[in-house]
Coordinates of C-alpha atoms in Angstrom, one line a residue:
X1 CA -7.9 40.2 -27.7
X2 CA -9.2 37.3 -29.8
X3 CA -10.7 39.7 -32.3
X4 CA -7.4 41.6 -32.7
X5 CA -5.6 38.3 -33.1
X6 CA -8.0 37.2 -35.7
X7 CA -7.7 40.3 -37.7
X8 CA -3.9 40.2 -37.6
X9 CA -4.0 36.6 -38.7
X10 CA -6.3 37.5 -41.5
X11 CA -3.8 40.2 -42.7
X12 CA -1.0 37.7 -42.6
X13 CA -3.1 35.2 -44.7
X14 CA -3.9 37.8 -47.5
X15 CA -1.5 37.5 -50.3
X16 CA 0.6 40.5 -51.2
X17 CA -1.1 43.0 -53.7
X18 CA 0.8 44.3 -56.6
X19 CA 1.7 47.9 -56.2
X20 CA 0.3 48.9 -59.6
X21 CA -3.2 47.8 -58.4
X22 CA -3.5 50.9 -56.4
X23 CA -5.8 49.0 -54.1
X24 CA -3.5 47.8 -51.4
X25 CA 0.2 48.3 -50.7
X26 CA 2.1 45.1 -50.2
X27 CA 3.5 44.7 -46.7
X28 CA 7.2 44.9 -46.4
X29 CA 9.2 42.6 -44.3
X30 CA 9.3 44.8 -41.3
X31 CA 5.5 45.2 -41.2
X32 CA 4.9 41.5 -41.5
X33 CA 7.3 40.8 -38.6
X34 CA 5.6 43.4 -36.5
X35 CA 2.1 41.7 -37.2
X36 CA 3.4 38.3 -36.5
X37 CA 4.9 39.5 -33.2
X38 CA 1.5 41.1 -32.3
X39 CA -0.2 37.7 -33.1
X40 CA 2.2 35.9 -30.9
X41 CA 1.7 38.3 -28.0
X42 CA -2.0 38.2 -28.3
X43 CA -2.1 34.4 -28.5
X44 CA 0.1 34.2 -25.4
X45 CA -2.1 36.7 -23.5
X46 CA -5.3 34.8 -24.5
X47 CA -3.9 31.6 -23.4
X48 CA -2.9 33.0 -20.1
X49 CA -6.2 34.7 -19.5
X50 CA -8.1 31.5 -20.4
X51 CA -5.9 29.5 -18.2
X52 CA -6.4 31.8 -15.3
X53 CA -10.2 31.8 -15.9
X54 CA -10.3 28.0 -15.9
X55 CA -8.3 27.8 -12.7
X56 CA -10.6 30.4 -10.9
X57 CA -13.8 28.7 -12.0
X58 CA -12.5 25.3 -10.8
X59 CA -11.3 26.5 -7.5
X60 CA -7.6 25.8 -8.4
X61 CA -6.3 29.3 -8.6
X62 CA -3.7 29.9 -5.8
X63 CA -0.2 31.1 -5.5
X64 CA 1.4 28.0 -6.9
X65 CA -0.9 27.5 -9.8
X66 CA -0.6 31.2 -10.6
X67 CA 3.2 31.0 -10.9
X68 CA 2.8 28.0 -13.4
X69 CA 0.2 29.6 -15.6
X70 CA 3.0 30.4 -18.3
X71 CA 4.2 26.8 -18.1
X72 CA 1.1 24.7 -18.9
X73 CA 2.8 21.5 -19.0
X74 CA 4.2 22.0 -15.5
X75 CA 0.9 23.2 -14.4
X76 CA -0.9 20.1 -15.6
X77 CA 1.7 18.0 -13.9
X78 CA 1.2 19.9 -10.6
X79 CA -2.6 19.4 -10.8
X80 CA -2.3 15.8 -11.4
X81 CA 0.3 15.3 -8.7
X82 CA -0.9 17.6 -5.9
X83 CA -4.6 18.8 -6.5
X84 CA -6.7 15.6 -7.1
X85 CA -8.2 13.6 -4.3
X86 CA -7.8 10.3 -6.2
X87 CA -10.0 8.4 -3.7
X88 CA -13.0 10.7 -4.6
X89 CA -14.6 9.8 -7.9
X90 CA -16.3 13.2 -8.1
X91 CA -13.1 15.2 -7.5
X92 CA -11.1 12.9 -9.7
X93 CA -13.6 13.4 -12.6
X94 CA -13.8 17.2 -12.1
X95 CA -10.2 17.8 -11.9
X96 CA -9.3 15.6 -14.8
X97 CA -11.8 17.5 -16.9
X98 CA -10.1 20.7 -15.9
X99 CA -6.8 19.3 -17.2
X100 CA -8.4 18.6 -20.5
X101 CA -9.7 22.3 -20.6
X102 CA -6.3 23.6 -19.9
X103 CA -4.6 21.5 -22.5
X104 CA -7.2 22.8 -25.1
X105 CA -6.9 26.4 -23.9
X106 CA -3.1 26.3 -24.3
X107 CA -3.2 24.3 -27.6
X108 CA -1.1 21.5 -26.2
X109 CA -0.9 18.6 -28.6
X110 CA 1.4 16.6 -26.4
X111 CA -1.0 15.9 -23.5
X112 CA -0.6 12.1 -23.8
X113 CA 3.1 12.4 -23.7
X114 CA 2.9 14.6 -20.5
X115 CA 0.6 12.0 -19.0
X116 CA 3.0 9.2 -19.9
X117 CA 6.0 11.0 -18.4
X118 CA 3.9 11.6 -15.2
X119 CA 3.0 8.0 -15.0
X120 CA 6.7 6.8 -15.4
X121 CA 7.9 9.5 -12.9
X122 CA 5.2 8.3 -10.2
X123 CA 6.3 4.8 -10.6
X124 CA 9.7 5.5 -9.2
X125 CA 9.7 5.2 -5.4
X126 CA 10.9 8.3 -3.6
X127 CA 13.2 6.4 -1.3
X128 CA 14.9 3.0 -0.9
X129 CA 14.7 1.5 2.6
X130 CA 15.5 -1.8 4.2
X131 CA 12.0 -3.4 3.9
X132 CA 12.3 -6.6 1.9
X133 CA 9.1 -8.4 2.4
X134 CA 5.4 -7.7 1.5
X135 CA 2.6 -8.5 3.7
X136 CA 0.0 -9.9 1.2
X137 CA -2.8 -9.7 3.8
X138 CA -2.7 -6.0 4.2
X139 CA -3.5 -4.2 0.9
X140 CA -4.3 -0.8 2.2
X141 CA -0.7 0.4 1.7
X142 CA -0.9 3.4 4.1
X143 CA -2.1 1.3 7.1
X144 CA 0.4 0.9 10.0
X145 CA 1.5 -2.4 11.5
X146 CA -0.4 -3.9 14.5
X147 CA -0.1 -2.0 17.7
X148 CA 3.0 -3.3 19.6
X149 CA 4.4 -4.7 16.3
X150 CA 5.7 -1.7 14.4
X151 CA 9.1 -1.6 15.9
X152 CA 10.3 -5.1 15.6
X153 CA 9.6 -6.3 12.0
X154 CA 10.0 -2.9 10.2
X155 CA 13.2 -4.0 8.4
X156 CA 11.5 -6.9 6.7
X157 CA 7.8 -6.0 6.4
X158 CA 6.5 -3.7 3.6
X159 CA 2.7 -3.3 3.3
X160 CA 1.6 -4.0 -0.3
X161 CA 0.5 -0.6 -1.7
X162 CA -2.3 -2.1 -3.8
X163 CA -4.8 0.6 -3.0
X164 CA -2.3 3.4 -2.1
X165 CA -2.9 6.8 -3.6
X166 CA 0.4 6.6 -5.4
X167 CA -0.9 3.6 -7.3
X168 CA -4.4 5.0 -7.7
X169 CA -3.1 8.1 -9.7
X170 CA -0.9 5.9 -11.9
X171 CA -3.9 3.6 -12.8
X172 CA -6.3 6.4 -13.6
X173 CA -4.0 8.4 -15.8
X174 CA -2.6 5.3 -17.4
X175 CA -6.1 4.5 -18.8
X176 CA -6.0 7.9 -20.6
X177 CA -3.0 7.0 -22.7
X178 CA -1.6 4.1 -24.8
X179 CA -1.6 1.4 -22.0
X180 CA -0.1 -1.3 -24.3
X181 CA 3.0 0.8 -24.7
X182 CA 3.6 1.3 -20.9
X183 CA 2.7 -2.4 -20.2
X184 CA 6.0 -3.5 -21.6
X185 CA 7.9 -1.1 -19.4
X186 CA 6.0 -2.2 -16.2
X187 CA 6.7 -5.9 -16.9
X188 CA 10.4 -5.2 -17.5
X189 CA 10.6 -3.7 -14.0
X190 CA 9.6 -7.1 -12.5
X191 CA 12.4 -8.8 -14.4
X192 CA 15.2 -6.5 -13.4
X193 CA 17.5 -6.8 -10.4
X194 CA 16.2 -4.4 -7.7
X195 CA 19.7 -2.9 -7.2
X196 CA 19.6 -1.6 -10.7
X197 CA 16.2 0.1 -10.4
X198 CA 15.7 3.6 -9.2
X199 CA 13.7 3.4 -6.0
X200 CA 14.8 -0.3 -5.6
X201 CA 12.2 -3.0 -4.8
X202 CA 9.6 -0.4 -3.9
X203 CA 9.4 0.7 -7.5
X204 CA 9.1 -3.0 -8.6
X205 CA 6.3 -3.7 -6.1
X206 CA 4.5 -0.5 -7.3
X207 CA 4.9 -1.7 -10.9
X208 CA 3.4 -5.0 -10.0
X209 CA 0.4 -3.5 -8.3
X210 CA -0.2 -1.2 -11.3
X211 CA -0.1 -4.3 -13.6
X212 CA -2.6 -6.1 -11.4
X213 CA -5.0 -3.2 -11.1
X214 CA -4.9 -1.6 -14.5
X215 CA -4.6 -4.5 -16.9
X216 CA -6.9 -7.5 -17.5
X217 CA -5.6 -10.9 -18.4
X218 CA -6.8 -10.3 -22.0
X219 CA -4.5 -7.4 -22.4
X220 CA -1.6 -9.2 -20.6
X221 CA -2.0 -12.2 -22.9
X222 CA -0.7 -10.1 -25.7
X223 CA 2.7 -10.4 -24.3
X224 CA 2.3 -13.9 -23.0
X225 CA 1.7 -12.7 -19.4
X226 CA -1.1 -12.9 -16.8
X227 CA -2.0 -12.0 -13.2
X228 CA -0.6 -15.3 -11.9
X229 CA 2.8 -14.8 -13.6
X230 CA 2.9 -11.2 -12.1
X231 CA 2.4 -12.6 -8.6
X232 CA 4.9 -15.5 -9.2
X233 CA 7.6 -12.9 -10.4
X234 CA 6.8 -10.6 -7.6
X235 CA 7.3 -13.3 -5.0
X236 CA 10.6 -14.3 -6.5
X237 CA 11.8 -10.8 -6.4
X238 CA 10.8 -10.3 -2.8
X239 CA 12.4 -13.6 -1.7
X240 CA 15.5 -12.6 -3.5
X241 CA 15.7 -9.6 -1.3
X242 CA 15.0 -11.6 1.8
X243 CA 17.9 -13.9 0.8
X244 CA 20.3 -11.0 0.4
X245 CA 19.1 -9.5 3.7
X246 CA 19.7 -12.8 5.5
X247 CA 23.2 -13.2 3.6
X248 CA 22.1 -16.5 2.2
X249 CA 24.1 -17.3 -0.8
X250 CA 21.6 -19.1 -3.0
X251 CA 21.1 -17.9 -6.7
X252 CA 17.5 -16.8 -7.2
X253 CA 17.0 -19.1 -10.2
X254 CA 18.2 -22.1 -8.1
X255 CA 15.9 -20.9 -5.2
X256 CA 12.9 -20.8 -7.4
X257 CA 13.4 -24.4 -8.8
X258 CA 14.2 -26.0 -5.5
X259 CA 11.6 -27.7 -3.3
X260 CA 11.1 -25.2 -0.5
X261 CA 11.1 -27.8 2.3
X262 CA 14.6 -28.7 1.1
X263 CA 15.6 -25.1 1.2
X264 CA 14.3 -24.8 4.7
X265 CA 16.1 -27.9 5.9
X266 CA 19.3 -26.5 4.3
X267 CA 18.9 -23.1 6.1
X268 CA 18.3 -24.6 9.6
X269 CA 21.1 -27.3 9.3
X270 CA 23.4 -27.7 12.3
X271 CA 26.0 -25.0 12.5
X272 CA 23.8 -22.4 11.0
X273 CA 24.6 -18.9 12.2
X274 CA 21.2 -17.6 13.2
X275 CA 20.2 -14.0 12.6
X276 CA 16.9 -12.3 13.1
X277 CA 16.7 -11.9 9.2
X278 CA 17.3 -15.6 8.7
X279 CA 14.6 -16.5 11.2
X280 CA 12.2 -14.2 9.4
X281 CA 13.1 -15.8 6.0
X282 CA 12.6 -19.4 7.2
X283 CA 9.3 -18.5 8.9
X284 CA 8.1 -16.9 5.7
X285 CA 9.0 -20.1 3.7
X286 CA 7.3 -22.3 6.3
X287 CA 4.0 -20.3 6.2
X288 CA 3.9 -19.6 2.5
X289 CA 4.7 -23.2 1.6
X290 CA 2.8 -24.9 4.5
X291 CA 5.7 -26.8 5.8
X292 CA 4.4 -28.4 8.9
X293 CA 7.7 -29.7 10.3
X294 CA 7.4 -29.6 14.1
X295 CA 11.1 -29.6 15.0
X296 CA 11.8 -26.8 12.5
X297 CA 8.9 -24.8 13.6
X298 CA 9.9 -25.0 17.3
X299 CA 13.4 -23.9 16.4
X300 CA 12.1 -20.9 14.3
X301 CA 9.5 -19.8 16.9
X302 CA 12.3 -19.6 19.6
X303 CA 14.5 -17.6 17.3
X304 CA 11.7 -15.2 16.4
X305 CA 10.8 -14.8 20.1
X306 CA 14.4 -14.1 21.2
X307 CA 14.8 -11.6 18.4
X308 CA 11.4 -10.1 19.0
X309 CA 10.2 -10.4 15.4
X310 CA 6.7 -10.1 16.7
X311 CA 4.7 -9.8 13.5
X312 CA 6.2 -13.0 12.0
X313 CA 6.1 -14.7 15.5
X314 CA 2.3 -14.2 15.6
X315 CA 1.9 -15.3 12.0
X316 CA 3.9 -18.6 12.7
X317 CA 1.7 -19.2 15.8
X318 CA -1.4 -18.8 13.7
X319 CA 0.0 -21.3 11.3
X320 CA 0.5 -23.7 14.2
X321 CA -3.2 -23.3 15.0
X322 CA -4.2 -24.1 11.5
X323 CA -2.0 -27.3 11.2
X324 CA -3.3 -30.0 13.7
X325 CA 0.1 -31.8 13.6
X326 CA 1.7 -28.6 15.0
X327 CA -0.6 -28.4 18.0
X328 CA 2.0 -30.5 19.9
X329 CA 4.7 -27.8 19.4
X330 CA 6.8 -27.6 22.5
X331 CA 5.8 -24.7 24.8
X332 CA 3.1 -23.6 22.4
X333 CA 0.9 -22.2 25.1
X334 CA 3.8 -20.3 26.6
X335 CA 4.7 -18.7 23.3
X336 CA 1.0 -17.9 22.6
X337 CA 0.8 -16.1 26.0
X338 CA 4.0 -14.2 25.2
X339 CA 2.5 -12.9 22.0
X340 CA -0.6 -11.7 23.8
X341 CA 1.4 -10.1 26.6
X342 CA 3.5 -8.2 24.1
X343 CA 0.4 -6.8 22.4
X344 CA -1.9 -6.1 25.5
X345 CA 1.1 -4.4 27.3
X346 CA 1.1 -1.7 24.6
X347 CA -2.7 -0.9 25.1
X348 CA -3.2 1.4 28.1
X349 CA -6.8 2.5 27.7
X350 CA -9.3 0.5 25.8
X351 CA -11.3 3.2 24.2
X352 CA -12.0 4.2 20.6
X353 CA -9.7 2.5 18.1
X354 CA -7.9 0.7 20.9
X355 CA -11.2 -1.3 21.6
X356 CA -10.9 -3.2 18.2
X357 CA -7.2 -3.8 18.9
X358 CA -8.0 -5.1 22.3
X359 CA -10.7 -7.4 21.1
X360 CA -8.4 -8.7 18.4
X361 CA -5.8 -9.9 20.8
X362 CA -8.3 -11.2 23.3
X363 CA -9.8 -13.4 20.5
X364 CA -6.3 -14.4 19.5
X365 CA -5.6 -15.4 23.0
X366 CA -8.8 -17.6 23.3
X367 CA -8.1 -19.2 19.9
X368 CA -4.9 -21.0 21.3
X369 CA -5.3 -24.7 20.1
X370 CA -4.1 -26.1 23.4
X371 CA -4.8 -25.5 27.1
X372 CA -3.1 -22.3 28.3
X373 CA -2.4 -23.8 31.7
X374 CA -0.2 -21.6 34.0
X375 CA 1.2 -19.8 31.0
X376 CA -2.1 -17.9 30.7
X377 CA -1.9 -16.6 34.4
X378 CA -0.1 -13.4 33.1
X379 CA -2.9 -12.7 30.6
X380 CA -5.6 -13.3 33.1
X381 CA -3.9 -11.2 35.9
X382 CA -3.4 -8.3 33.5
X383 CA -7.0 -8.3 32.5
X384 CA -8.2 -8.5 36.1
X385 CA -5.9 -5.6 37.0
X386 CA -7.7 -3.5 34.4
X387 CA -11.2 -4.7 35.7
X388 CA -12.1 -6.8 32.5
X389 CA -13.8 -9.4 34.5
X390 CA -15.5 -11.2 31.7
X391 CA -12.4 -11.3 29.7
X392 CA -10.4 -12.7 32.5
X393 CA -12.9 -15.2 33.3
X394 CA -12.9 -16.6 29.7
X395 CA -9.1 -16.7 29.7
X396 CA -9.3 -18.8 32.9
X397 CA -11.6 -21.3 30.9
X398 CA -9.1 -21.4 28.0
X399 CA -6.3 -22.0 30.5
X400 CA -8.0 -25.3 31.6
X401 CA -10.5 -26.9 29.4
X402 CA -11.5 -29.7 31.9
X403 CA -11.3 -27.9 35.2
X404 CA -14.6 -26.8 36.6
X405 CA -14.8 -23.1 37.1
X406 CA -16.6 -21.0 39.6
X407 CA -19.7 -19.1 38.4
X408 CA -19.1 -15.6 37.1
X409 CA -19.9 -12.9 39.7
X410 CA -22.0 -10.5 37.6
X411 CA -22.0 -7.9 40.4
X412 CA -18.3 -7.2 39.4
X413 CA -19.1 -6.7 35.8
X414 CA -19.1 -3.3 34.3
X415 CA -21.2 -3.4 31.1
X416 CA -19.8 -0.1 29.9
X417 CA -16.4 -1.4 29.8
X418 CA -16.5 -5.1 29.4
X419 CA -16.6 -7.3 26.3
X420 CA -20.3 -8.1 26.1
X421 CA -21.8 -11.2 24.9
X422 CA -25.5 -12.3 24.8
X423 CA -25.0 -14.6 27.8
X424 CA -23.4 -11.8 29.8
X425 CA -26.3 -9.5 28.9
X426 CA -28.7 -12.1 30.0
X427 CA -26.9 -12.6 33.3
X428 CA -26.7 -8.9 34.0
X429 CA -30.5 -8.7 33.8
X430 CA -30.8 -10.5 37.0
X431 CA -28.3 -8.3 38.9
X432 CA -30.2 -5.8 41.1
X433 CA -29.7 -2.3 40.3
X434 CA -28.0 -0.1 42.9
X435 CA -30.2 2.6 44.4

């Protein structure tokens, strides 16, 4: 086919010969059109054949890619979107090389444009939901909330998709094109009202993640921007959405300028109509700005507990542990026990993945900065009921720092089920084996 096309193209390139030369007869218009049509058919057939061959050699030939062979731009978009394991460096390198081969085989001169359009389309979130805050401590994106927490904070929490595959593919393809051109568009998203953006705040968060991952401060300085400014703008956008969710009428510019302790005092003033969203907003401000006002913290903890905003409830309790002046928070031990009860109650069998979850909440329980007292009885009883003797024993110690406790009966300890420490292993060595 290539030989036939080349011969036909050669004939088209040869200038017409004068009839009197008796060497060659000049082509008439009909003959030229017929040859041009033949060249076009052969070129299309060659491109189709080479495309199919590339797909088969790379293991990408299937029903879907077969249907797209005659639309190379769509085929490339499909491969980028659906056929690459972006977390695998080997697969990513191989498949992106296949795309280059396909573009060459189909004589595509607009591959950078195709890649740019893909990047901008991937940036738009598929849906807009009611999550208005980002958990900056969880950057895995696809990870779920803590066990027992997922149903209560889902309207406010949105895990930062920093390492999410949706961001991965944008970052890797972005580096193949003119990054400076796209940079301005990404920054613009951060400065727009989320209600005017397709995909809402999810799109804005995704744009921020791409900027943080794909661009260095040196690149960002070209437009007087840097990573710190990205984070500041992102925080402002997210707090703006929290303000809207809580129906707080404070202009975002005013909110950004005000001292946050003053904002908090205004939000919890007498006569405030409390909602779960408002409690979440105030708790976020307290933790983010380290506002260790005991009376306000007590008020917000009670509101979070009553509305079962469990994720933020635990976050605020952890903040109380970090701030020594908050150790005297009213009913701190009781609230600590409530958080643990909520979480342990959702773990039926401590096996596999649940073991890590169980240990997490056990260590949270023993990290209470004050004596647990009678409030920790429920935790101890729950552990005893499940035959976690060592864990229940340690909870009893945490419940009363000064009270002398009875020695642990190692004969009741099941080493295959218990939380094991060096001192428990040493103690078990002296326990006679059953015959």
